[in-house]
Amino acid sequence: MSATPEERTHPSPETSPRVVIVGAGIVGCSLADELTARGWTDVTVLEQGPLPAPGGSTSHAPGLVFRTSPSKTLTEFARYTVGKFGSLSHDGTPCFEPVGGLELATTPERLADLHRRAGLAAARGVDGEVVNAARCKELWPLLDESMVLGGFHTPDDGLARALSACRAQLDRAAARGARFLDRHTVTGIERADGRVTGVVTDRGVFPADHVVSAAGFWGPVIGRMAGIDVPLQPLAHQYARTRPLPALGGASREATLPILRFQDADLYFREHHDRIGIGSYAHRPLPVDPFGVPSYDEARARDMEMPSSYPFTEEDWAPSWADARRLLPALRAAEVESGFNGVFSFTPDGMPLLGETRELRGFWLAEAVWVTHSAGVARAVAEWMVDGRPSIDVHDCDVTRFEEAQRSPAYVRDRGAQQFVEVYDVVHPLQPMEQPRPLRVSPFHARQERLGAHFLEGGGWERPHWYEANAPLVASVGVELPERDPWSARHWSPVAAAEARATREGVALYDMTPLRRLEVTGPGALDFLDRMTTNKLRKKPGAVTYTLLLDESGGIRSDLTVARLAEDHFQVGANSPADLDHLLRHAPAGVHIRDITSGTCCVGVWGPLARALVQPLTTDDFSHEGFGYFRAKRTHLGHVPVTAMRLSYVGELGWELYTTADLGLRLWDTLWEAGRELGVIAAGRSAFNSLRLEKGYRAWGTDMTTEHTPAEAGVGFAVRMDKGDFTGRDALRDRPEPTRRLTPLLLDDPAAVVLGKEPVSVDGTTAGYVTSAAYGYTLGRCVAYAWLPAGLAPGTGTHIEYFGEKIPATVAEEPLFDPEMTRIRR
């Protein structure tokens, strides 16, 4: 089914698509409201339990809303949720109570992290401040002040009344034509020709053009009916209420104190009039089989209050109760009146599952969503359905983001459980999960282990970040490094500086195997890729082109390198499974797209001695004249057939060398042996990131997303408006001049380091935030890229807030290193 943009936005009753939403919890009700507000009024919401409290996670949700998150997307979702619920009421009761939030620190590590969170809040436009123990006591008089070192107070956070918000939005959606039908158990999803056509229930069939699974922890059950894998793990979480407390006697309102987090003990607290509600993440993970969760009536027959409310496990509660009584002396004479283990959803990375599935068109997921983010998620999904795209970037929530190796039931269970364990942990941005590892390894893994590789993990891949074998180089090359603070010193080693220096002065091997590689073939491959991307691809075989994938509004959905290996044969360097999914959705008949990542491998050979290493291994000409920059050729290095591409993401002469996985180890050994006399080293991702930032190379998903245009992100050179039609071209043509730009900053103090996501202020006012940052070992300064107002001239002073400290930084002119490109093109 297709519609014009006008029809999508303001459809007539005759053309309004038929939408069936499975689940009338907070997400389903919010989505029905958002869709009907946009003119899609033929909406039916099906619920297996009784309304208004059908028994899912919404029915027991404590309603805590803290907007600050390391994820910009989650913060945006939460901000919208607060704004929307704050404007709603039901039966005279507000749907949101802005009592504020207070996160406590009882350890120095946590206090430092609260300063970091304050920086995240400022970068995201959330009002908050780190306060001392005395102020914490004023905000929460029941605290034992002697335990507290400080707190992070966010005055506009608070309590969402989830069931009231459901009813308020249900009423609005129903007034626009939506139907809400309880006691309808979904038993099947109908489909034809790859599209969803209806939903089967125990009380009839409901035809549909779109079906949205907003079933919460039942999501995998609905997904299986549609033939869709939903990587979601339900877990039970303890919540208890005390008996009435004399200290809260006479309370006339449900809550007046800020919602309280005691994260050092994995606890949170909220008022229920004269009682205290306590939630705990301190206990062992309690996974729940979504296919074994009882129906509403079955749950009642088992003496369960509702399907999402499992029996309280006293043995898990005892340590948390002791910690709660230490923090709040008023609880020491109190008793627990009631408790339950409430079920809710976790994914392997802790983010929601949103979007339309490619395998079954018209089948959407809006799963693993907390009340905190519910209205924001609903808006994004409604925009996606009606307008074709969300107004904010949601790539880290996209249903396609997980690799195949990350979708096994065991992986989803193990990583979901770990996400539960780490809900309140201080998690470093580079901190990898510990299990299951190793999962995916390159053919070079055994050699890397022998060299003392320090592995971190991404996409299931083991990725070397530095090699202990290079430790002697730290002294021998005379690298002078500033002392690092404990946070920036985590998952870092001074060896990275030595590896960066060796790359600039000699030659290094980089394992680039985890980078995604797609093969696109067929007689229409050129036309297809040219139409999908921004740069000119109509070049002779052997050409490599940097180009962009845009959405219809001109936002950057990915950046690609496209190598034309033969007339109708292309190798595409992509970013994520979403790129493959996007291309497959649009590929015409006769164009074949295949992910070849797992069956191939890649070594980056970079540095001024790169040619001296590879040329003796081949009879082909690897001179600058014989093998130019951004060119590709098939050749042999020793006994190994390779596809060589003259590309460099580190700003040095070199090649990306690709071969099949079975020959990967031979390729590594061939290069290693040939490079011995040249002093070749293996180098890791830490050095790689430093080198690419010195050169100003962008990382999609970090530096630029769909929220940014090429001109704003500084990659306008990859757009050829004169090449003919391509996705996003019309939007770019009509775009006004950018009001913001991705801007390079150099920290003024050679000893200062930031890591990314920090707020940046100009003239004392927060003006943007850092995307990527790393110490530039060649420049002797930390490099940070930040989204800031356009027009800031080089030399403009700024400040980056790092753990509460204002660090001076200056706008720089890019590229910071080798602006004439002489090192690459030689």
Tab-separated table of N, CA and C in Angstrom, residues 41 124 146 149 177 211 242 302 330 340 384 471 514 533 586 602 650 682 730 777 814:
chain	number	residue	atom	x	y	z
A	41	THR	N	-7.322	7.325	11.433
A	41	THR	CA	-8.366	7.104	12.433
A	41	THR	C	-8.939	5.697	12.432
A	124	ARG	N	21.606	17.535	26.852
A	124	ARG	CA	20.306	17.141	26.298
A	124	ARG	C	19.187	18.122	26.624
A	146	SER	N	24.305	11.096	56.908
A	146	SER	CA	25.705	10.694	57.104
A	146	SER	C	26.178	9.708	56.036
A	149	LEU	N	27.046	11.423	50.100
A	149	LEU	CA	28.102	12.341	49.688
A	149	LEU	C	27.566	13.469	48.817
A	177	GLY	N	-12.173	8.168	16.547
A	177	GLY	CA	-12.601	7.021	15.766
A	177	GLY	C	-11.938	5.708	16.105
A	211	VAL	N	-0.029	-3.744	11.245
A	211	VAL	CA	-0.201	-4.325	12.569
A	211	VAL	C	1.000	-3.909	13.409
A	242	THR	N	5.618	-0.568	51.997
A	242	THR	CA	5.610	-0.684	53.453
A	242	THR	C	4.203	-0.490	53.995
A	302	ARG	N	-4.568	-18.574	39.545
A	302	ARG	CA	-3.380	-18.992	40.297
A	302	ARG	C	-3.110	-18.076	41.487
A	330	ALA	N	13.664	5.728	59.097
A	330	ALA	CA	12.236	5.576	59.405
A	330	ALA	C	11.726	4.189	59.062
A	340	PHE	N	5.641	-7.846	45.172
A	340	PHE	CA	5.475	-8.723	44.017
A	340	PHE	C	6.716	-8.624	43.151
A	384	TRP	N	6.852	7.595	11.810
A	384	TRP	CA	7.429	6.618	10.893
A	384	TRP	C	6.353	6.042	9.971
A	471	ALA	N	54.170	-2.515	23.955
A	471	ALA	CA	54.474	-1.709	25.144
A	471	ALA	C	55.894	-1.138	25.140
A	514	PRO	N	35.625	-6.602	11.139
A	514	PRO	CA	34.250	-6.367	11.587
A	514	PRO	C	33.467	-5.348	10.756
A	533	THR	N	22.117	6.523	-3.661
A	533	THR	CA	23.189	7.255	-2.982
A	533	THR	C	23.462	8.602	-3.644
A	586	HIS	N	14.610	-1.911	-1.156
A	586	HIS	CA	14.450	-1.092	-2.354
A	586	HIS	C	15.020	-1.734	-3.616
A	602	CYS	N	39.515	-8.533	6.356
A	602	CYS	CA	40.194	-7.347	5.835
A	602	CYS	C	41.330	-6.938	6.763
A	650	VAL	N	42.927	6.586	8.310
A	650	VAL	CA	43.816	7.111	9.355
A	650	VAL	C	44.685	8.250	8.853
A	682	ALA	N	51.224	-4.566	14.746
A	682	ALA	CA	49.766	-4.631	14.741
A	682	ALA	C	49.266	-3.487	15.609
A	730	ASP	N	15.655	16.162	-3.575
A	730	ASP	CA	14.722	17.290	-3.545
A	730	ASP	C	14.751	17.996	-2.192
A	777	TYR	N	47.509	12.085	19.282
A	777	TYR	CA	48.900	11.885	19.678
A	777	TYR	C	49.870	12.617	18.753
A	814	GLU	N	39.592	22.577	10.013
A	814	GLU	CA	39.890	21.208	9.602
A	814	GLU	C	40.233	21.139	8.115
